[in-house]
């Protein structure tokens, strides 16, 4: 993503070799910008930002507990707890989504 390549030239970490082309750099999953001399032109992107969210679709829940687990025990395990609807896990894992 473009936003992963937006950084100060001084923050760039080399991701290529001397003389690498823009195409080869991008094929390697790196960012390319040759507008500033003296810094890497092919550089590592910023890590993707992800956050943990509790899935809203009950069918997407992946069980994290056991029948009868309390909300406190579920959340102590680091999982989501929703005591509804019937027939799906009430204690379930988070989903990771990109911001």
PDB file of C-alpha atoms in Angstrom:
ATOM      1  CA  UNK A   1       0.000   0.000   0.000  1.00  0.00           C
ATOM      2  CA  UNK A   2       1.200   3.515  -0.767  1.00  0.00           C
ATOM      3  CA  UNK A   3       0.805   4.705   2.824  1.00  0.00           C
ATOM      4  CA  UNK A   4       3.353   2.093   3.914  1.00  0.00           C
ATOM      5  CA  UNK A   5       5.965   3.844   1.746  1.00  0.00           C
ATOM      6  CA  UNK A   6       5.386   7.337   3.143  1.00  0.00           C
ATOM      7  CA  UNK A   7       8.270   8.065   5.501  1.00  0.00           C
ATOM      8  CA  UNK A   8      11.097  10.525   5.959  1.00  0.00           C
ATOM      9  CA  UNK A   9      14.130   9.669   3.796  1.00  0.00           C
ATOM     10  CA  UNK A  10      16.201   9.266   6.983  1.00  0.00           C
ATOM     11  CA  UNK A  11      13.848   6.474   8.152  1.00  0.00           C
ATOM     12  CA  UNK A  12      14.429   4.319   5.059  1.00  0.00           C
ATOM     13  CA  UNK A  13      15.912   0.847   5.559  1.00  0.00           C
ATOM     14  CA  UNK A  14      17.660  -0.539   2.462  1.00  0.00           C
ATOM     15  CA  UNK A  15      15.702  -3.262   0.693  1.00  0.00           C
ATOM     16  CA  UNK A  16      17.637  -3.714  -2.540  1.00  0.00           C
ATOM     17  CA  UNK A  17      21.061  -3.691  -4.103  1.00  0.00           C
ATOM     18  CA  UNK A  18      22.958  -0.867  -5.840  1.00  0.00           C
ATOM     19  CA  UNK A  19      21.370  -0.124  -9.208  1.00  0.00           C
ATOM     20  CA  UNK A  20      18.144  -2.078  -8.603  1.00  0.00           C
ATOM     21  CA  UNK A  21      15.336  -1.008 -10.935  1.00  0.00           C
ATOM     22  CA  UNK A  22      12.001   0.299  -9.671  1.00  0.00           C
ATOM     23  CA  UNK A  23      10.259  -2.796 -11.092  1.00  0.00           C
ATOM     24  CA  UNK A  24      12.647  -5.249  -9.415  1.00  0.00           C
ATOM     25  CA  UNK A  25      12.362  -3.336  -6.149  1.00  0.00           C
ATOM     26  CA  UNK A  26       8.559  -3.441  -6.199  1.00  0.00           C
ATOM     27  CA  UNK A  27       8.551  -7.124  -7.217  1.00  0.00           C
ATOM     28  CA  UNK A  28      10.554  -7.769  -4.033  1.00  0.00           C
ATOM     29  CA  UNK A  29       7.740  -6.135  -2.027  1.00  0.00           C
ATOM     30  CA  UNK A  30       9.686  -2.951  -1.362  1.00  0.00           C
ATOM     31  CA  UNK A  31       9.109   0.762  -1.929  1.00  0.00           C
ATOM     32  CA  UNK A  32      10.993   2.756  -4.588  1.00  0.00           C
ATOM     33  CA  UNK A  33      11.613   6.502  -4.600  1.00  0.00           C
ATOM     34  CA  UNK A  34      14.675   8.017  -6.278  1.00  0.00           C
ATOM     35  CA  UNK A  35      13.895  11.685  -5.535  1.00  0.00           C
ATOM     36  CA  UNK A  36      16.453  12.044  -2.696  1.00  0.00           C
ATOM     37  CA  UNK A  37      20.173  11.385  -3.183  1.00  0.00           C
ATOM     38  CA  UNK A  38      22.251   9.755  -0.453  1.00  0.00           C
ATOM     39  CA  UNK A  39      19.504   7.533   0.988  1.00  0.00           C
ATOM     40  CA  UNK A  40      18.214   4.121  -0.100  1.00  0.00           C
ATOM     41  CA  UNK A  41      15.937   4.370  -3.140  1.00  0.00           C
ATOM     42  CA  UNK A  42      14.645   0.836  -2.660  1.00  0.00           C
ATOM     43  CA  UNK A  43      13.495   0.553   0.942  1.00  0.00           C
ATOM     44  CA  UNK A  44      11.394  -1.569   3.260  1.00  0.00           C
ATOM     45  CA  UNK A  45       7.765  -0.537   3.713  1.00  0.00           C
ATOM     46  CA  UNK A  46       6.352   0.288   7.133  1.00  0.00           C
ATOM     47  CA  UNK A  47       4.636  -2.671   8.757  1.00  0.00           C
ATOM     48  CA  UNK A  48       0.906  -2.913   8.173  1.00  0.00           C
ATOM     49  CA  UNK A  49      -1.172  -1.622  11.046  1.00  0.00           C
ATOM     50  CA  UNK A  50      -3.584  -4.223  12.314  1.00  0.00           C
ATOM     51  CA  UNK A  51      -6.074  -4.206  15.120  1.00  0.00           C
ATOM     52  CA  UNK A  52      -7.994  -6.909  16.896  1.00  0.00           C
ATOM     53  CA  UNK A  53     -11.776  -6.758  16.564  1.00  0.00           C
ATOM     54  CA  UNK A  54     -14.558  -9.028  17.713  1.00  0.00           C
ATOM     55  CA  UNK A  55     -16.344 -10.391  14.625  1.00  0.00           C
ATOM     56  CA  UNK A  56     -19.899  -9.079  14.263  1.00  0.00           C
ATOM     57  CA  UNK A  57     -21.115 -12.033  12.200  1.00  0.00           C
ATOM     58  CA  UNK A  58     -22.005 -14.860  14.649  1.00  0.00           C
ATOM     59  CA  UNK A  59     -21.268 -17.427  11.913  1.00  0.00           C
ATOM     60  CA  UNK A  60     -17.659 -16.162  11.704  1.00  0.00           C
ATOM     61  CA  UNK A  61     -16.925 -16.977  15.347  1.00  0.00           C
ATOM     62  CA  UNK A  62     -14.132 -19.441  16.119  1.00  0.00           C
ATOM     63  CA  UNK A  63     -14.559 -21.086  19.502  1.00  0.00           C
ATOM     64  CA  UNK A  64     -12.114 -19.945  22.183  1.00  0.00           C
ATOM     65  CA  UNK A  65     -13.739 -21.508  25.230  1.00  0.00           C
ATOM     66  CA  UNK A  66     -15.981 -24.302  26.385  1.00  0.00           C
ATOM     67  CA  UNK A  67     -19.710 -24.651  27.092  1.00  0.00           C
ATOM     68  CA  UNK A  68     -20.598 -22.615  30.174  1.00  0.00           C
ATOM     69  CA  UNK A  69     -17.411 -20.501  30.263  1.00  0.00           C
ATOM     70  CA  UNK A  70     -17.937 -17.223  32.121  1.00  0.00           C
ATOM     71  CA  UNK A  71     -17.406 -13.857  30.462  1.00  0.00           C
ATOM     72  CA  UNK A  72     -14.561 -13.196  32.918  1.00  0.00           C
ATOM     73  CA  UNK A  73     -12.757 -16.459  32.114  1.00  0.00           C
ATOM     74  CA  UNK A  74     -13.232 -15.904  28.383  1.00  0.00           C
ATOM     75  CA  UNK A  75     -11.879 -12.351  28.484  1.00  0.00           C
ATOM     76  CA  UNK A  76      -9.008 -13.493  30.736  1.00  0.00           C
ATOM     77  CA  UNK A  77      -8.017 -15.796  27.849  1.00  0.00           C
ATOM     78  CA  UNK A  78      -7.933 -12.690  25.618  1.00  0.00           C
ATOM     79  CA  UNK A  79     -11.074 -13.598  23.684  1.00  0.00           C
ATOM     80  CA  UNK A  80     -14.417 -11.955  22.868  1.00  0.00           C
ATOM     81  CA  UNK A  81     -17.601 -12.846  24.765  1.00  0.00           C
ATOM     82  CA  UNK A  82     -21.186 -12.331  23.516  1.00  0.00           C
ATOM     83  CA  UNK A  83     -23.896 -14.390  25.237  1.00  0.00           C
ATOM     84  CA  UNK A  84     -26.072 -14.605  22.129  1.00  0.00           C
ATOM     85  CA  UNK A  85     -27.341 -15.985  19.792  1.00  0.00           C
ATOM     86  CA  UNK A  86     -27.871 -19.644  20.629  1.00  0.00           C
ATOM     87  CA  UNK A  87     -26.052 -22.285  18.596  1.00  0.00           C
ATOM     88  CA  UNK A  88     -22.767 -20.404  18.084  1.00  0.00           C
ATOM     89  CA  UNK A  89     -19.722 -19.981  20.362  1.00  0.00           C
ATOM     90  CA  UNK A  90     -20.186 -17.282  22.977  1.00  0.00           C
ATOM     91  CA  UNK A  91     -16.459 -17.138  23.712  1.00  0.00           C
ATOM     92  CA  UNK A  92     -14.546 -16.625  20.476  1.00  0.00           C
ATOM     93  CA  UNK A  93     -11.288 -15.345  19.001  1.00  0.00           C
ATOM     94  CA  UNK A  94     -10.688 -11.839  17.681  1.00  0.00           C
ATOM     95  CA  UNK A  95     -10.196 -11.188  13.964  1.00  0.00           C
ATOM     96  CA  UNK A  96      -7.174  -9.186  12.827  1.00  0.00           C
ATOM     97  CA  UNK A  97      -8.020  -6.396  10.386  1.00  0.00           C
ATOM     98  CA  UNK A  98      -5.819  -3.863   8.603  1.00  0.00           C
ATOM     99  CA  UNK A  99      -6.360  -0.255   9.562  1.00  0.00           C
TER     100      UNK A  99
END
